[in-house]
PDB file of C-alpha atoms in Angstrom:
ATOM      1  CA  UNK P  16     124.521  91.211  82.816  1.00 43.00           C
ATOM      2  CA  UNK P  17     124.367  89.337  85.962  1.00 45.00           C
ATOM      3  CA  UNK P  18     122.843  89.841  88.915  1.00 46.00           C
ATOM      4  CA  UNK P  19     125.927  90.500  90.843  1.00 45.00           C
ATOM      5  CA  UNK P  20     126.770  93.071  87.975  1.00 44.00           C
ATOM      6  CA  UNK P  21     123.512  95.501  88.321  1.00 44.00           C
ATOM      7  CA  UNK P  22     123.938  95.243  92.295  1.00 44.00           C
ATOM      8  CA  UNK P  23     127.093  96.403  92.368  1.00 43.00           C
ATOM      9  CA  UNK P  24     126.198  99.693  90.125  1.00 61.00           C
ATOM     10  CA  UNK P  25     123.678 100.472  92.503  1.00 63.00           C
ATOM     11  CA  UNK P  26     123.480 103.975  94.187  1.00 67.00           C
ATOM     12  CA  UNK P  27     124.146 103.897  98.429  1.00 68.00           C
ATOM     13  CA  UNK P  28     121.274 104.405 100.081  1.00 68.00           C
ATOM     14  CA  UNK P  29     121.880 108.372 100.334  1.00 70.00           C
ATOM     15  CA  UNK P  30     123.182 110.309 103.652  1.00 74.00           C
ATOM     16  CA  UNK P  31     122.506 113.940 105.538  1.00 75.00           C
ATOM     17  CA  UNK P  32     120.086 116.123 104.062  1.00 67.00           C
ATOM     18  CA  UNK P  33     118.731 113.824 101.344  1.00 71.00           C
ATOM     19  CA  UNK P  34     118.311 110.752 103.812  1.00 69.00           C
ATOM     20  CA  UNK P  35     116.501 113.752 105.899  1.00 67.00           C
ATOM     21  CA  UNK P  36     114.389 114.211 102.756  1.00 72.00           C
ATOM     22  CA  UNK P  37     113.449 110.862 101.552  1.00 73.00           C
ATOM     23  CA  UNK P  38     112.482 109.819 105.475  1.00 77.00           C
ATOM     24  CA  UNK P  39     110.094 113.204 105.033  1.00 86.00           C
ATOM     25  CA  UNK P  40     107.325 111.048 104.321  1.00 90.00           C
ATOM     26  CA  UNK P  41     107.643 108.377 107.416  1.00 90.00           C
ATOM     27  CA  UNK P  42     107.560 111.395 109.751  1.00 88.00           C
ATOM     28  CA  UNK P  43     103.701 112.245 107.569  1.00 91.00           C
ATOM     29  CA  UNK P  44     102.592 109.123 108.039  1.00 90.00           C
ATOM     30  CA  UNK P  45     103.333 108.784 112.117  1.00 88.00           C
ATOM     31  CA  UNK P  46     101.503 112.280 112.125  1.00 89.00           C
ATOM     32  CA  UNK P  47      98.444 110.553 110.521  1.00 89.00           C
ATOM     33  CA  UNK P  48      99.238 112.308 107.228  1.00 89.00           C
ATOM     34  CA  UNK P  49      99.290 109.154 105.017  1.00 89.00           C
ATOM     35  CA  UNK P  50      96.297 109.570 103.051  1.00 91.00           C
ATOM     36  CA  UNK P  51      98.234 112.951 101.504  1.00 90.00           C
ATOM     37  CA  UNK P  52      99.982 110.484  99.385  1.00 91.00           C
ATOM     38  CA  UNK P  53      97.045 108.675  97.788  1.00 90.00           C
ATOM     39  CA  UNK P  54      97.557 105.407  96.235  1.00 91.00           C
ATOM     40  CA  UNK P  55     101.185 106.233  95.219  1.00 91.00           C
ATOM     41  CA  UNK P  56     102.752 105.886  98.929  1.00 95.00           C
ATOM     42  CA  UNK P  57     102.633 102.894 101.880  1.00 96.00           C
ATOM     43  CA  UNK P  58     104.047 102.608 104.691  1.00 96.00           C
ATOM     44  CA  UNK P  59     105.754  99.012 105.417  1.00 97.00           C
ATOM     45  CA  UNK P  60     106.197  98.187 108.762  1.00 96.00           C
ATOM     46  CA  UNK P  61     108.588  95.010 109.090  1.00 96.00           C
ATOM     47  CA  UNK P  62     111.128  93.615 111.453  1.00 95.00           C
ATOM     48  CA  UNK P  63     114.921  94.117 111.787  1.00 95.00           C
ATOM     49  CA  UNK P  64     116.622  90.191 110.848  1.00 95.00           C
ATOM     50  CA  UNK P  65     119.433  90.864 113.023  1.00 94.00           C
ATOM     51  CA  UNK P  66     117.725  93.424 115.978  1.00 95.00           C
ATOM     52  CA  UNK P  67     114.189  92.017 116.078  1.00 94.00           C
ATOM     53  CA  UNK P  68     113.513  95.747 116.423  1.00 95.00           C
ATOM     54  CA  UNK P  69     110.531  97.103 115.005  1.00 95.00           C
ATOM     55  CA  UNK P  70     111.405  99.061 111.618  1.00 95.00           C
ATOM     56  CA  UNK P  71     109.002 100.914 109.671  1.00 95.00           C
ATOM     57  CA  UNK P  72     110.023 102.213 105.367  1.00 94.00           C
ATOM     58  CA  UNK P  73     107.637 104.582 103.206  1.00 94.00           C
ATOM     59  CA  UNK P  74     107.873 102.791  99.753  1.00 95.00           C
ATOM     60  CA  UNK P  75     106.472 103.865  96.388  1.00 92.00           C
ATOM     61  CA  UNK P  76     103.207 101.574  95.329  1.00 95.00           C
ATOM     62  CA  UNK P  77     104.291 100.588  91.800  1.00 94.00           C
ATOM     63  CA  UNK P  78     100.715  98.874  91.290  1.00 94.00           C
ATOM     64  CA  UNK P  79      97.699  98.412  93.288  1.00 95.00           C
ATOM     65  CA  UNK P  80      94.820  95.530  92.430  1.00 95.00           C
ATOM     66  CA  UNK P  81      92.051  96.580  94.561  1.00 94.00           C
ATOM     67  CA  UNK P  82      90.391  93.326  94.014  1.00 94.00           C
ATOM     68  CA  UNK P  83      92.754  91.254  95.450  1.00 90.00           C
ATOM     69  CA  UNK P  84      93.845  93.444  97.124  1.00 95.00           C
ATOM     70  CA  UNK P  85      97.746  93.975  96.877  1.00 97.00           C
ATOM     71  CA  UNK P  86     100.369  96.447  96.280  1.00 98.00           C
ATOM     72  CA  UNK P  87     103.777  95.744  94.325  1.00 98.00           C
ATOM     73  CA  UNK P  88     106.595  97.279  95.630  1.00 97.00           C
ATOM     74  CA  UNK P  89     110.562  98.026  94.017  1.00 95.00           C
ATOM     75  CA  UNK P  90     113.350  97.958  96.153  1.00 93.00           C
ATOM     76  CA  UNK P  91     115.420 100.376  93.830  1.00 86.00           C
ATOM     77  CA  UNK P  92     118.776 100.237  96.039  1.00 84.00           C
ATOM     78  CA  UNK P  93     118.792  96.122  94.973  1.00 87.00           C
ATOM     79  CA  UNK P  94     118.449  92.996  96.898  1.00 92.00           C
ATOM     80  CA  UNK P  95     120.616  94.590  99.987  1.00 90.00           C
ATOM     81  CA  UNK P  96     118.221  97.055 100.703  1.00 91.00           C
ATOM     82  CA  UNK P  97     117.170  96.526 105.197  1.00 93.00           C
ATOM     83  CA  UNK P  98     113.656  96.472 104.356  1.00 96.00           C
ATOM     84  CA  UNK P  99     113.800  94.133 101.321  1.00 97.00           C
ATOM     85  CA  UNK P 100     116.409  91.582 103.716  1.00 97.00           C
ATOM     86  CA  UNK P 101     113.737  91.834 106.747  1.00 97.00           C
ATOM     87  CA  UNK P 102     110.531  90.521 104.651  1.00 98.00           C
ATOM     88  CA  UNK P 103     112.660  87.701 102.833  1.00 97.00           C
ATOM     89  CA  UNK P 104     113.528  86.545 106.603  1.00 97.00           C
ATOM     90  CA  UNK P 105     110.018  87.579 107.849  1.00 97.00           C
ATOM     91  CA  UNK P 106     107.640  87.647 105.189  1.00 97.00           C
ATOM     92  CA  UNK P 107     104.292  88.174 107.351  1.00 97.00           C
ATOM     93  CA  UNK P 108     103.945  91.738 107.776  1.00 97.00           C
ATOM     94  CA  UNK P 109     101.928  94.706 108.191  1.00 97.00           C
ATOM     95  CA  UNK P 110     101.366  97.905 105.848  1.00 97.00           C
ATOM     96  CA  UNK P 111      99.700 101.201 106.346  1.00 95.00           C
ATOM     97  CA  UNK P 112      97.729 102.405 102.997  1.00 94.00           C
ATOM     98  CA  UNK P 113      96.313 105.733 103.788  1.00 87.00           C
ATOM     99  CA  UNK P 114      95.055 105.737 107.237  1.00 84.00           C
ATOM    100  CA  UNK P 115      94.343 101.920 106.725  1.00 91.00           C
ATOM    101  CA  UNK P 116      96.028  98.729 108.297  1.00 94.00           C
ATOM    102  CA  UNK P 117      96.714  95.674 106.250  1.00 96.00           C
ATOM    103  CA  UNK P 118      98.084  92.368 107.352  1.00 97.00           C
ATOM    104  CA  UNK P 119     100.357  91.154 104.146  1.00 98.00           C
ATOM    105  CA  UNK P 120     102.470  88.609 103.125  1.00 98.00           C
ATOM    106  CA  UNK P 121     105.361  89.209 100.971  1.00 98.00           C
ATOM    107  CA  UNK P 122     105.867  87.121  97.540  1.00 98.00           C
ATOM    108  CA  UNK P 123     109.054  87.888  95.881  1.00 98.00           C
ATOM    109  CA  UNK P 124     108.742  88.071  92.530  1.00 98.00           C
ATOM    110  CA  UNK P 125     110.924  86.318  89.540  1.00 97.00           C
ATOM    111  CA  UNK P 126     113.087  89.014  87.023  1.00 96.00           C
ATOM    112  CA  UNK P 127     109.919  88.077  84.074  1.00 97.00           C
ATOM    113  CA  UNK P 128     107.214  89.177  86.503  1.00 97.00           C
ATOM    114  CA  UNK P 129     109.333  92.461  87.107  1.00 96.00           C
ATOM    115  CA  UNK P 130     109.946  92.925  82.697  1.00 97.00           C
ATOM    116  CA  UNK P 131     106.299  93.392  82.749  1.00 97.00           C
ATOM    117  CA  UNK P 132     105.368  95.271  85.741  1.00 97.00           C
ATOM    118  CA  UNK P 133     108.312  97.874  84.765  1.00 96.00           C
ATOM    119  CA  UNK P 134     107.148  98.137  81.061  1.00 97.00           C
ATOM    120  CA  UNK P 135     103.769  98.445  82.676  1.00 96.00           C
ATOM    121  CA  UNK P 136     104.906 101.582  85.166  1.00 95.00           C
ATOM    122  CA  UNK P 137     106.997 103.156  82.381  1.00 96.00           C
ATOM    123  CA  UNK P 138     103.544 103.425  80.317  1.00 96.00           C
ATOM    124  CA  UNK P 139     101.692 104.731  82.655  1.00 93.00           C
ATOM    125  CA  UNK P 140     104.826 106.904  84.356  1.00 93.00           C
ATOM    126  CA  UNK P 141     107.191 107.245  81.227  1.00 95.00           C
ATOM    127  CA  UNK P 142     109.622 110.330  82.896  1.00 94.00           C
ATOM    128  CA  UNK P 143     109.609 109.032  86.228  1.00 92.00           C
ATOM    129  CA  UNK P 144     110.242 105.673  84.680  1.00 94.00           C
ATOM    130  CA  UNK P 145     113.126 107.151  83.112  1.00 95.00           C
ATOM    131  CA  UNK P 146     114.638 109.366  86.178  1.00 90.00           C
ATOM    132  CA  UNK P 147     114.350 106.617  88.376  1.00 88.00           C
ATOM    133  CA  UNK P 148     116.291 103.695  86.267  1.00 91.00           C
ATOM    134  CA  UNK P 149     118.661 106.695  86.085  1.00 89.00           C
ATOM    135  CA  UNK P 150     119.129 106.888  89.266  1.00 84.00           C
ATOM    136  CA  UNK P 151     119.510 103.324  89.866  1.00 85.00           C
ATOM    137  CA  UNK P 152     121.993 103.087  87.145  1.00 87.00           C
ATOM    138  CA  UNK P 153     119.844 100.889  84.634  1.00 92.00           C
ATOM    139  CA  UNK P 154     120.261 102.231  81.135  1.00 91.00           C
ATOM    140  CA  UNK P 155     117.303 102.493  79.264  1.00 94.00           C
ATOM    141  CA  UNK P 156     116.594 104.186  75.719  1.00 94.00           C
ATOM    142  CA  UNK P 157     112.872 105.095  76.156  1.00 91.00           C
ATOM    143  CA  UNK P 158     111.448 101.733  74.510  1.00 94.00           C
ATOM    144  CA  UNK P 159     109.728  99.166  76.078  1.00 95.00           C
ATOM    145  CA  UNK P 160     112.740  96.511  75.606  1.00 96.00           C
ATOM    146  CA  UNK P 161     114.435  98.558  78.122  1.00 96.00           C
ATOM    147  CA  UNK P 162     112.056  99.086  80.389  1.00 97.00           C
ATOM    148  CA  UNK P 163     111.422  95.505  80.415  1.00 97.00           C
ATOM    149  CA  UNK P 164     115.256  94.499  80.707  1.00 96.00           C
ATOM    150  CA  UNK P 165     115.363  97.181  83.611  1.00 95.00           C
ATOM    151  CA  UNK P 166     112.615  95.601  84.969  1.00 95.00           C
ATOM    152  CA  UNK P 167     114.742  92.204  85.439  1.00 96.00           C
ATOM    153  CA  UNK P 168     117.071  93.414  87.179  1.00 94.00           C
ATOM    154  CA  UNK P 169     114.986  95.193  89.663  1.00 94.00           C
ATOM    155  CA  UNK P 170     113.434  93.099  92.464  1.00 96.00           C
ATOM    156  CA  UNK P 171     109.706  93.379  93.007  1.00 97.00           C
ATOM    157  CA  UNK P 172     107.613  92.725  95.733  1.00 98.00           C
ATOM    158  CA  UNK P 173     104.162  91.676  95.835  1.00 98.00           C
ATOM    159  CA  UNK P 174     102.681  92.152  99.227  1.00 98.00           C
ATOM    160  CA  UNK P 175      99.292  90.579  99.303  1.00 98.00           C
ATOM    161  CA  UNK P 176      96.559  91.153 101.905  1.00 96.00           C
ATOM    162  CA  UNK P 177      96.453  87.838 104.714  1.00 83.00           C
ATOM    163  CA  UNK P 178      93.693  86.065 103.267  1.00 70.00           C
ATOM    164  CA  UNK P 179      93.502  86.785 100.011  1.00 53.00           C
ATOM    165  CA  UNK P 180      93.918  84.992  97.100  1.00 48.00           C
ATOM    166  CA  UNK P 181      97.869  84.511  97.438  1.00 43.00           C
ATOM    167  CA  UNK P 182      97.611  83.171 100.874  1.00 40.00           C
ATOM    168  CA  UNK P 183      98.745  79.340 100.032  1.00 40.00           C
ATOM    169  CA  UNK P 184     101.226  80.532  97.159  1.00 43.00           C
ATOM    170  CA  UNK P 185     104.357  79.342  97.344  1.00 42.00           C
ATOM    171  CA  UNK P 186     107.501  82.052  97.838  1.00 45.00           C
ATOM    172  CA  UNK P 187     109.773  82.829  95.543  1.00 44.00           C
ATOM    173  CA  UNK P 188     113.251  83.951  95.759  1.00 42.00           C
TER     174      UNK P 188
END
């Protein structure tokens, strides 16, 4: 399957009451709320390619490395998705995690990196591994394999903290 192939079978990003729904959490976070959503939640604040507008996303933390420290992200509606088109034109950003400011940089991460950090989540989150490759149209069986070929297809995001380890790496694309 090619990359054109799984982007095409992606869901729209949705409309009305569930857009209302899923932007639920942005409206937490402006009220302060963030740290209700643990480690699980950040907020990504990056800048519009086309409007230079500020634009701010709430995206699910698929792993955390406190030592580093950075957060991998998913963007589950494919390579098209605003956000994920804004940090591949402007890569230096900022994130909120809890009630905490980071400066980041984004590294975009190649379809092997993504096999293992999906197999990884679906261990450690096997039903909402499942539900959300459902959602995104990615068939998988339950077994790692899947996971792992779902995980290709998906692009990941590492955003690492300015001066940390990943600070002279080069980007990928």
């Amino acid at each position: 399957m090619t990359d054109k192939d799984t982007t095409h079978r992606r869901p729209r990003p949705p409309t009305g009451w569930r857009r209302l729904a899923l932007r639920l959490p942005l409206l937490l976070y402006r009220a302060g709320l963030g740290p209700l959503f643990g480690k699980r939640l950040l907020l990504l604040h990056h800048t519009g390619r086309v409007s230079d507008l500020d634009r701010m996303t709430v995206l699910e933390v698929v792993s955390f490395d406190p030592a580093e420290p950075s957060w991998t992200v998913a963007a589950g509606f494919g390579p098209r998705a605003d956000w994920y088109l804004n940090l591949c034109a402007q890569p230096k950003t900022l994130i909120r995690f809890g009630n905490r400011p980071h400066a980041v940089t984004a590294h975009f991460l190649p379809p092997e990196a993504g096999a293992e950090i999906m197999a990884d989540y679906a261990r450690r989150h096997p039903r909402t591994a499942r539900r959300l490759c459902a959602f995104m149209r990615l068939p998988v069986d339950g077994g790692e394999a899947s996971f792992r070929e779902a995980g290709r297809a998906i692009p990941f995001v590492r955003l690492a903290a300015a001066g940390g380890p990943d600070r002279d790496a080069p980007e990928q694309s």
